[in-house]
C-alpha positions as YAML, in Angstrom:
chain: A
units: angstrom
residues:
- id: 1
  name: MET
  ca: [59.13, 50.38, -23.02]
- id: 2
  name: PRO
  ca: [56.76, 53.32, -22.73]
- id: 3
  name: THR
  ca: [57.36, 55.55, -19.47]
- id: 4
  name: THR
  ca: [53.74, 57.55, -19.63]
- id: 5
  name: ILE
  ca: [50.09, 56.47, -19.54]
- id: 6
  name: THR
  ca: [49.78, 57.55, -23.29]
- id: 7
  name: GLY
  ca: [52.75, 55.78, -24.44]
- id: 8
  name: LEU
  ca: [51.47, 52.70, -22.76]
- id: 9
  name: ALA
  ca: [47.89, 53.15, -24.33]
- id: 10
  name: LEU
  ca: [49.19, 53.86, -27.76]
- id: 11
  name: LEU
  ca: [51.78, 50.59, -27.50]
- id: 12
  name: VAL
  ca: [48.66, 48.57, -26.58]
- id: 13
  name: VAL
  ca: [46.46, 49.81, -29.38]
- id: 14
  name: LEU
  ca: [49.20, 49.21, -31.61]
- id: 15
  name: LEU
  ca: [49.97, 45.69, -30.75]
- id: 16
  name: LEU
  ca: [46.02, 44.56, -29.79]
- id: 17
  name: PRO
  ca: [45.98, 43.21, -33.42]
- id: 18
  name: GLY
  ca: [48.89, 40.79, -32.87]
- id: 19
  name: LEU
  ca: [47.85, 39.88, -29.75]
- id: 20
  name: THR
  ca: [44.44, 39.00, -31.15]
- id: 21
  name: PHE
  ca: [46.21, 36.70, -33.84]
- id: 22
  name: ALA
  ca: [48.15, 35.03, -31.22]
- id: 23
  name: THR
  ca: [45.07, 34.21, -28.95]
- id: 24
  name: VAL
  ca: [43.00, 32.81, -31.75]
- id: 25
  name: ARG
  ca: [45.80, 30.62, -33.18]
- id: 26
  name: ASP
  ca: [46.67, 29.14, -29.78]
- id: 27
  name: ARG
  ca: [43.06, 28.33, -29.59]
- id: 28
  name: LYS
  ca: [42.25, 27.00, -33.05]
- id: 29
  name: GLY
  ca: [45.62, 25.25, -33.39]
- id: 30
  name: SER
  ca: [48.34, 22.86, -31.70]
- id: 31
  name: GLU
  ca: [50.11, 24.33, -28.51]
- id: 32
  name: HIS
  ca: [53.22, 25.06, -30.40]
- id: 33
  name: ARG
  ca: [56.18, 27.02, -28.27]
- id: 34
  name: PRO
  ca: [58.31, 29.12, -30.70]
- id: 35
  name: THR
  ca: [61.09, 31.20, -29.74]
- id: 36
  name: PRO
  ca: [60.41, 34.98, -27.84]
- id: 37
  name: PHE
  ca: [61.79, 36.65, -30.72]
- id: 38
  name: ARG
  ca: [59.52, 34.35, -33.41]
- id: 39
  name: GLU
  ca: [56.32, 35.04, -31.64]
- id: 40
  name: THR
  ca: [57.24, 38.60, -30.95]
- id: 41
  name: GLY
  ca: [57.77, 39.44, -34.62]
- id: 42
  name: ALA
  ca: [54.66, 37.31, -35.38]
- id: 43
  name: VAL
  ca: [52.82, 39.76, -33.20]
- id: 44
  name: VAL
  ca: [54.01, 43.12, -34.66]
- id: 45
  name: PHE
  ca: [54.12, 41.78, -38.10]
- id: 46
  name: CYS
  ca: [50.55, 41.12, -37.50]
- id: 47
  name: SER
  ca: [49.52, 43.84, -36.01]
- id: 48
  name: VAL
  ca: [51.13, 46.63, -38.25]
- id: 49
  name: LEU
  ca: [49.70, 44.14, -41.12]
- id: 50
  name: THR
  ca: [46.22, 44.58, -40.18]
- id: 51
  name: GLU
  ca: [46.40, 47.81, -39.00]
- id: 52
  name: LEU
  ca: [47.32, 49.20, -42.53]
- id: 53
  name: ALA
  ca: [44.79, 46.85, -44.39]
- id: 54
  name: ALA
  ca: [42.48, 48.49, -42.09]
- id: 55
  name: LEU
  ca: [43.76, 52.58, -42.88]
- id: 56
  name: ALA
  ca: [43.71, 51.28, -46.21]
- id: 57
  name: VAL
  ca: [39.92, 50.48, -46.03]
- id: 58
  name: PHE
  ca: [39.45, 53.68, -44.34]
- id: 59
  name: ALA
  ca: [41.26, 55.24, -47.22]
- id: 60
  name: ILE
  ca: [38.72, 54.19, -49.97]
- id: 61
  name: LEU
  ca: [35.94, 55.00, -47.83]
- id: 62
  name: ARG
  ca: [37.26, 58.74, -47.04]
- id: 63
  name: GLY
  ca: [37.46, 58.74, -50.95]
- id: 64
  name: LEU
  ca: [34.49, 57.75, -51.75]
- id: 65
  name: ARG
  ca: [32.06, 59.57, -48.86]
- id: 66
  name: PRO
  ca: [34.35, 62.12, -47.34]
- id: 67
  name: ASP
  ca: [31.39, 63.29, -45.76]
- id: 68
  name: LEU
  ca: [30.95, 60.22, -43.29]
- id: 69
  name: THR
  ca: [34.73, 60.24, -42.13]
- id: 70
  name: PRO
  ca: [37.03, 62.65, -40.32]
- id: 71
  name: ASP
  ca: [39.45, 64.83, -42.04]
- id: 72
  name: ILE
  ca: [42.77, 63.75, -41.59]
- id: 73
  name: GLY
  ca: [44.16, 66.63, -43.61]
- id: 74
  name: ARG
  ca: [42.92, 69.10, -41.33]
- id: 75
  name: LEU
  ca: [43.50, 67.11, -38.16]
- id: 76
  name: VAL
  ca: [47.16, 66.81, -39.46]
- id: 77
  name: ARG
  ca: [47.20, 70.60, -39.96]
- id: 78
  name: GLU
  ca: [45.17, 71.75, -37.04]
- id: 79
  name: GLY
  ca: [46.31, 69.26, -34.31]
- id: 80
  name: ALA
  ca: [44.44, 69.80, -30.78]
- id: 81
  name: THR
  ca: [42.03, 72.09, -32.46]
- id: 82
  name: TYR
  ca: [40.33, 69.94, -34.82]
- id: 83
  name: ALA
  ca: [40.67, 67.09, -32.51]
- id: 84
  name: ARG
  ca: [38.73, 69.02, -29.60]
- id: 85
  name: THR
  ca: [36.29, 70.15, -31.91]
- id: 86
  name: HIS
  ca: [35.53, 66.52, -33.27]
- id: 87
  name: TYR
  ca: [36.44, 64.10, -30.84]
- id: 88
  name: ALA
  ca: [33.72, 61.81, -30.73]
- id: 89
  name: GLU
  ca: [33.79, 61.43, -34.80]
- id: 90
  name: LEU
  ca: [37.82, 60.67, -33.80]
- id: 91
  name: ALA
  ca: [36.92, 58.43, -31.25]
- id: 92
  name: TRP
  ca: [34.55, 56.52, -33.05]
- id: 93
  name: TRP
  ca: [36.54, 56.20, -36.23]
- id: 94
  name: ALA
  ca: [39.85, 55.05, -34.20]
- id: 95
  name: GLY
  ca: [37.46, 52.55, -32.41]
- id: 96
  name: GLY
  ca: [36.13, 51.02, -35.75]
- id: 97
  name: VAL
  ca: [39.34, 50.94, -37.39]
- id: 98
  name: LEU
  ca: [41.00, 49.03, -34.22]
- id: 99
  name: ILE
  ca: [38.37, 46.48, -34.45]
- id: 100
  name: PHE
  ca: [38.34, 45.99, -37.83]
- id: 101
  name: ALA
  ca: [42.13, 45.32, -37.60]
- id: 102
  name: CYS
  ca: [41.59, 43.21, -35.08]
- id: 103
  name: VAL
  ca: [38.83, 41.03, -36.91]
- id: 104
  name: LEU
  ca: [41.50, 40.80, -39.65]
- id: 105
  name: ALA
  ca: [44.14, 39.05, -37.24]
- id: 106
  name: ALA
  ca: [41.65, 36.84, -36.03]
- id: 107
  name: ILE
  ca: [40.38, 35.72, -39.60]
- id: 108
  name: ALA
  ca: [44.14, 35.12, -40.15]
- id: 109
  name: ALA
  ca: [44.72, 33.29, -36.93]
- id: 110
  name: SER
  ca: [41.61, 30.48, -37.90]
- id: 111
  name: ILE
  ca: [42.85, 30.28, -41.24]
- id: 112
  name: THR
  ca: [46.86, 29.59, -40.49]
- id: 113
  name: GLY
  ca: [46.13, 28.17, -37.02]
- id: 114
  name: LYS
  ca: [44.17, 25.23, -37.80]
- id: 115
  name: ARG
  ca: [47.27, 22.92, -39.73]
- id: 116
  name: PRO
  ca: [50.35, 23.91, -38.59]
- id: 117
  name: HIS
  ca: [53.02, 22.38, -40.34]
- id: 118
  name: SER
  ca: [53.87, 18.52, -39.54]
- id: 119
  name: SER
  ca: [57.62, 19.84, -38.90]
- id: 120
  name: VAL
  ca: [56.96, 21.56, -35.55]
- id: 121
  name: MET
  ca: [54.28, 19.25, -34.60]
- id: 122
  name: SER
  ca: [54.50, 16.00, -32.36]
- id: 123
  name: ALA
  ca: [53.90, 12.42, -33.87]
- id: 124
  name: TRP
  ca: [50.77, 11.60, -31.83]
- id: 125
  name: TRP
  ca: [49.46, 15.20, -33.48]
- id: 126
  name: ILE
  ca: [50.19, 13.69, -37.13]
- id: 127
  name: MET
  ca: [48.87, 10.38, -36.67]
- id: 128
  name: PHE
  ca: [45.65, 11.61, -34.79]
- id: 129
  name: GLU
  ca: [44.89, 15.33, -36.32]
- id: 130
  name: LYS
  ca: [46.87, 15.57, -39.99]
- id: 131
  name: TRP
  ca: [46.00, 12.03, -41.54]
- id: 132
  name: PHE
  ca: [42.88, 11.75, -40.23]
- id: 133
  name: PRO
  ca: [41.41, 14.65, -38.68]
- id: 134
  name: GLY
  ca: [37.96, 14.45, -36.15]
- id: 135
  name: GLU
  ca: [37.88, 10.94, -36.33]
- id: 136
  name: ASN
  ca: [38.48, 8.78, -32.77]
- id: 137
  name: PRO
  ca: [40.82, 5.77, -33.87]
- id: 138
  name: THR
  ca: [41.47, 2.53, -32.24]
- id: 139
  name: VAL
  ca: [45.13, 2.75, -30.75]
- id: 140
  name: GLY
  ca: [46.82, -0.07, -29.20]
- id: 141
  name: CYS
  ca: [49.64, 0.52, -27.12]
- id: 142
  name: ILE
  ca: [52.71, -1.90, -25.79]
- id: 143
  name: LEU
  ca: [53.92, -0.32, -22.52]
- id: 144
  name: GLU
  ca: [57.17, -1.22, -20.84]
- id: 145
  name: ASP
  ca: [56.50, -3.79, -18.77]
- id: 146
  name: GLY
  ca: [55.26, -6.00, -21.54]
- id: 147
  name: SER
  ca: [51.44, -5.66, -21.18]
- id: 148
  name: TYR
  ca: [49.13, -3.84, -24.13]
- id: 149
  name: ILE
  ca: [46.01, -1.95, -23.94]
- id: 150
  name: GLU
  ca: [43.97, -1.67, -26.61]
- id: 151
  name: GLY
  ca: [40.91, 1.32, -27.07]
- id: 152
  name: GLN
  ca: [39.02, 4.23, -28.50]
- id: 153
  name: GLN
  ca: [41.17, 7.68, -28.32]
- id: 154
  name: ALA
  ca: [39.32, 10.44, -26.80]
- id: 155
  name: SER
  ca: [41.89, 12.87, -26.04]
- id: 156
  name: PHE
  ca: [45.74, 13.21, -26.22]
- id: 157
  name: ASN
  ca: [48.43, 16.26, -25.58]
- id: 158
  name: VAL
  ca: [48.09, 18.43, -28.62]
- id: 159
  name: SER
  ca: [51.37, 19.55, -27.55]
- id: 160
  name: SER
  ca: [54.26, 20.20, -30.40]
- id: 161
  name: ASP
  ca: [57.14, 18.40, -28.69]
- id: 162
  name: ASP
  ca: [57.45, 14.88, -27.97]
- id: 163
  name: SER
  ca: [57.30, 14.86, -24.34]
- id: 164
  name: PRO
  ca: [57.25, 11.80, -22.17]
- id: 165
  name: ASP
  ca: [54.94, 14.00, -19.56]
- id: 166
  name: ARG
  ca: [51.84, 13.57, -21.04]
- id: 167
  name: ASP
  ca: [48.87, 11.05, -21.61]
- id: 168
  name: LEU
  ca: [46.82, 9.50, -23.76]
- id: 169
  name: VAL
  ca: [42.70, 8.78, -23.08]
- id: 170
  name: LEU
  ca: [41.46, 5.54, -24.51]
- id: 171
  name: VAL
  ca: [37.25, 5.07, -23.93]
- id: 172
  name: GLU
  ca: [35.44, 1.51, -24.21]
- id: 173
  name: PRO
  ca: [35.63, -0.96, -25.62]
- id: 174
  name: LEU
  ca: [39.08, -1.31, -23.63]
- id: 175
  name: LYS
  ca: [41.30, -4.79, -24.28]
- id: 176
  name: TYR
  ca: [43.83, -5.74, -22.10]
- id: 177
  name: ARG
  ca: [46.66, -7.95, -21.94]
- id: 178
  name: ALA
  ca: [48.68, -8.38, -18.56]
- id: 179
  name: PRO
  ca: [52.73, -8.77, -18.63]
- id: 180
  name: GLY
  ca: [53.41, -12.19, -19.87]
- id: 181
  name: ALA
  ca: [50.05, -13.80, -21.05]
- id: 182
  name: THR
  ca: [49.19, -14.73, -24.49]
- id: 183
  name: GLU
  ca: [45.65, -13.50, -24.70]
- id: 184
  name: THR
  ca: [44.01, -10.28, -24.90]
- id: 185
  name: HIS
  ca: [40.74, -9.45, -22.76]
- id: 186
  name: ASN
  ca: [38.20, -7.41, -22.66]
- id: 187
  name: VAL
  ca: [37.58, -5.06, -19.33]
- id: 188
  name: PRO
  ca: [34.51, -3.65, -17.85]
- id: 189
  name: TRP
  ca: [35.70, -0.25, -17.37]
- id: 190
  name: GLY
  ca: [34.76, 2.99, -19.43]
- id: 191
  name: ALA
  ca: [37.72, 4.74, -19.58]
- id: 192
  name: ALA
  ca: [42.02, 4.35, -19.29]
- id: 193
  name: CYS
  ca: [44.73, 7.11, -19.01]
- id: 194
  name: VAL
  ca: [48.16, 5.82, -20.21]
- id: 195
  name: SER
  ca: [51.31, 8.20, -19.89]
- id: 196
  name: ALA
  ca: [53.60, 8.45, -22.55]
- id: 197
  name: ARG
  ca: [56.33, 7.59, -20.77]
- id: 198
  name: ARG
  ca: [55.46, 4.02, -20.38]
- id: 199
  name: ILE
  ca: [54.55, 3.56, -24.00]
- id: 200
  name: VAL
  ca: [56.92, 1.54, -26.18]
- id: 201
  name: THR
  ca: [55.01, 1.28, -29.40]
- id: 202
  name: MET
  ca: [51.82, 2.51, -30.43]
- id: 203
  name: PHE
  ca: [49.46, 1.07, -33.48]
- id: 204
  name: VAL
  ca: [46.50, 3.16, -34.69]
- id: 205
  name: SER
  ca: [43.58, 1.35, -36.55]
- id: 206
  name: TYR
  ca: [41.52, 4.28, -38.64]
- id: 207
  name: PRO
  ca: [37.70, 3.79, -38.94]
- id: 208
  name: PRO
  ca: [37.07, 3.10, -42.64]
- id: 209
  name: ASP
  ca: [36.14, 5.56, -45.01]
- id: 210
  name: PRO
  ca: [32.50, 5.63, -45.89]
- id: 211
  name: ALA
  ca: [32.94, 6.92, -49.59]
- id: 212
  name: GLU
  ca: [35.34, 3.96, -49.98]
- id: 213
  name: GLN
  ca: [32.58, 1.44, -48.36]
- id: 214
  name: GLU
  ca: [30.02, 2.96, -50.94]
- id: 215
  name: GLY
  ca: [32.34, 2.51, -53.63]
- id: 216
  name: ALA
  ca: [33.23, -0.69, -53.14]
- id: 217
  name: ALA
  ca: [29.50, -2.03, -52.19]
- id: 218
  name: ALA
  ca: [28.39, -0.47, -55.43]
- id: 219
  name: ALA
  ca: [30.84, -1.78, -57.51]
- id: 220
  name: PRO
  ca: [30.17, -5.35, -57.73]
- id: 221
  name: ALA
  ca: [26.45, -4.12, -58.13]
- id: 222
  name: SER
  ca: [27.27, -2.13, -61.31]
- id: 223
  name: ALA
  ca: [29.40, -4.84, -62.96]
- id: 224
  name: PRO
  ca: [27.88, -5.70, -66.13]
- id: 225
  name: ALA
  ca: [26.25, -9.98, -66.13]
- id: 226
  name: ALA
  ca: [28.27, -12.35, -68.04]
...
């Protein structure tokens, strides 16, 4: 760990793109808890990669328009003397390169964080997000006391762990069958919260695909008459 203010500031600057990547990835994707080693490695790797890409872009600009960019050769040779004379230009370009690296990290997180691999996600995420993303399917749950509840899925816990300590929110139209009963009845409530700990079996009915419905409706009309 750095022991001076300068070292701490340098560490923050170096890791800022990686922290941006981790923050955007967590907001865009599902909650996933990697090991501290993997999380640290991802932050450091992303920081190094995006900052190298930003420096490569700066090098290209330096070759194309040397009059608009700081002279890194003089900065290396003269050190503090050159920095005191051109401190404003150096500060603006350093901030611009850092912001560009953070933007690259955010774009990478937006692309990679949307569709995590199924092997690290929960069964709920696979049923509700991977197979039919953006849809609100009809969900029926048999509970441990033998009762049955059915409704439209409105919200679920996106954690990657199949933990019993999470809830599923169903909204109207709601149907319920009491324990020991044989018929399911509509209930007048607007929403229901079902604990995963009480669910024994879950059934999911997805909305029909509009494209398939249009194709099925057009098929008889396009068939030649006998």
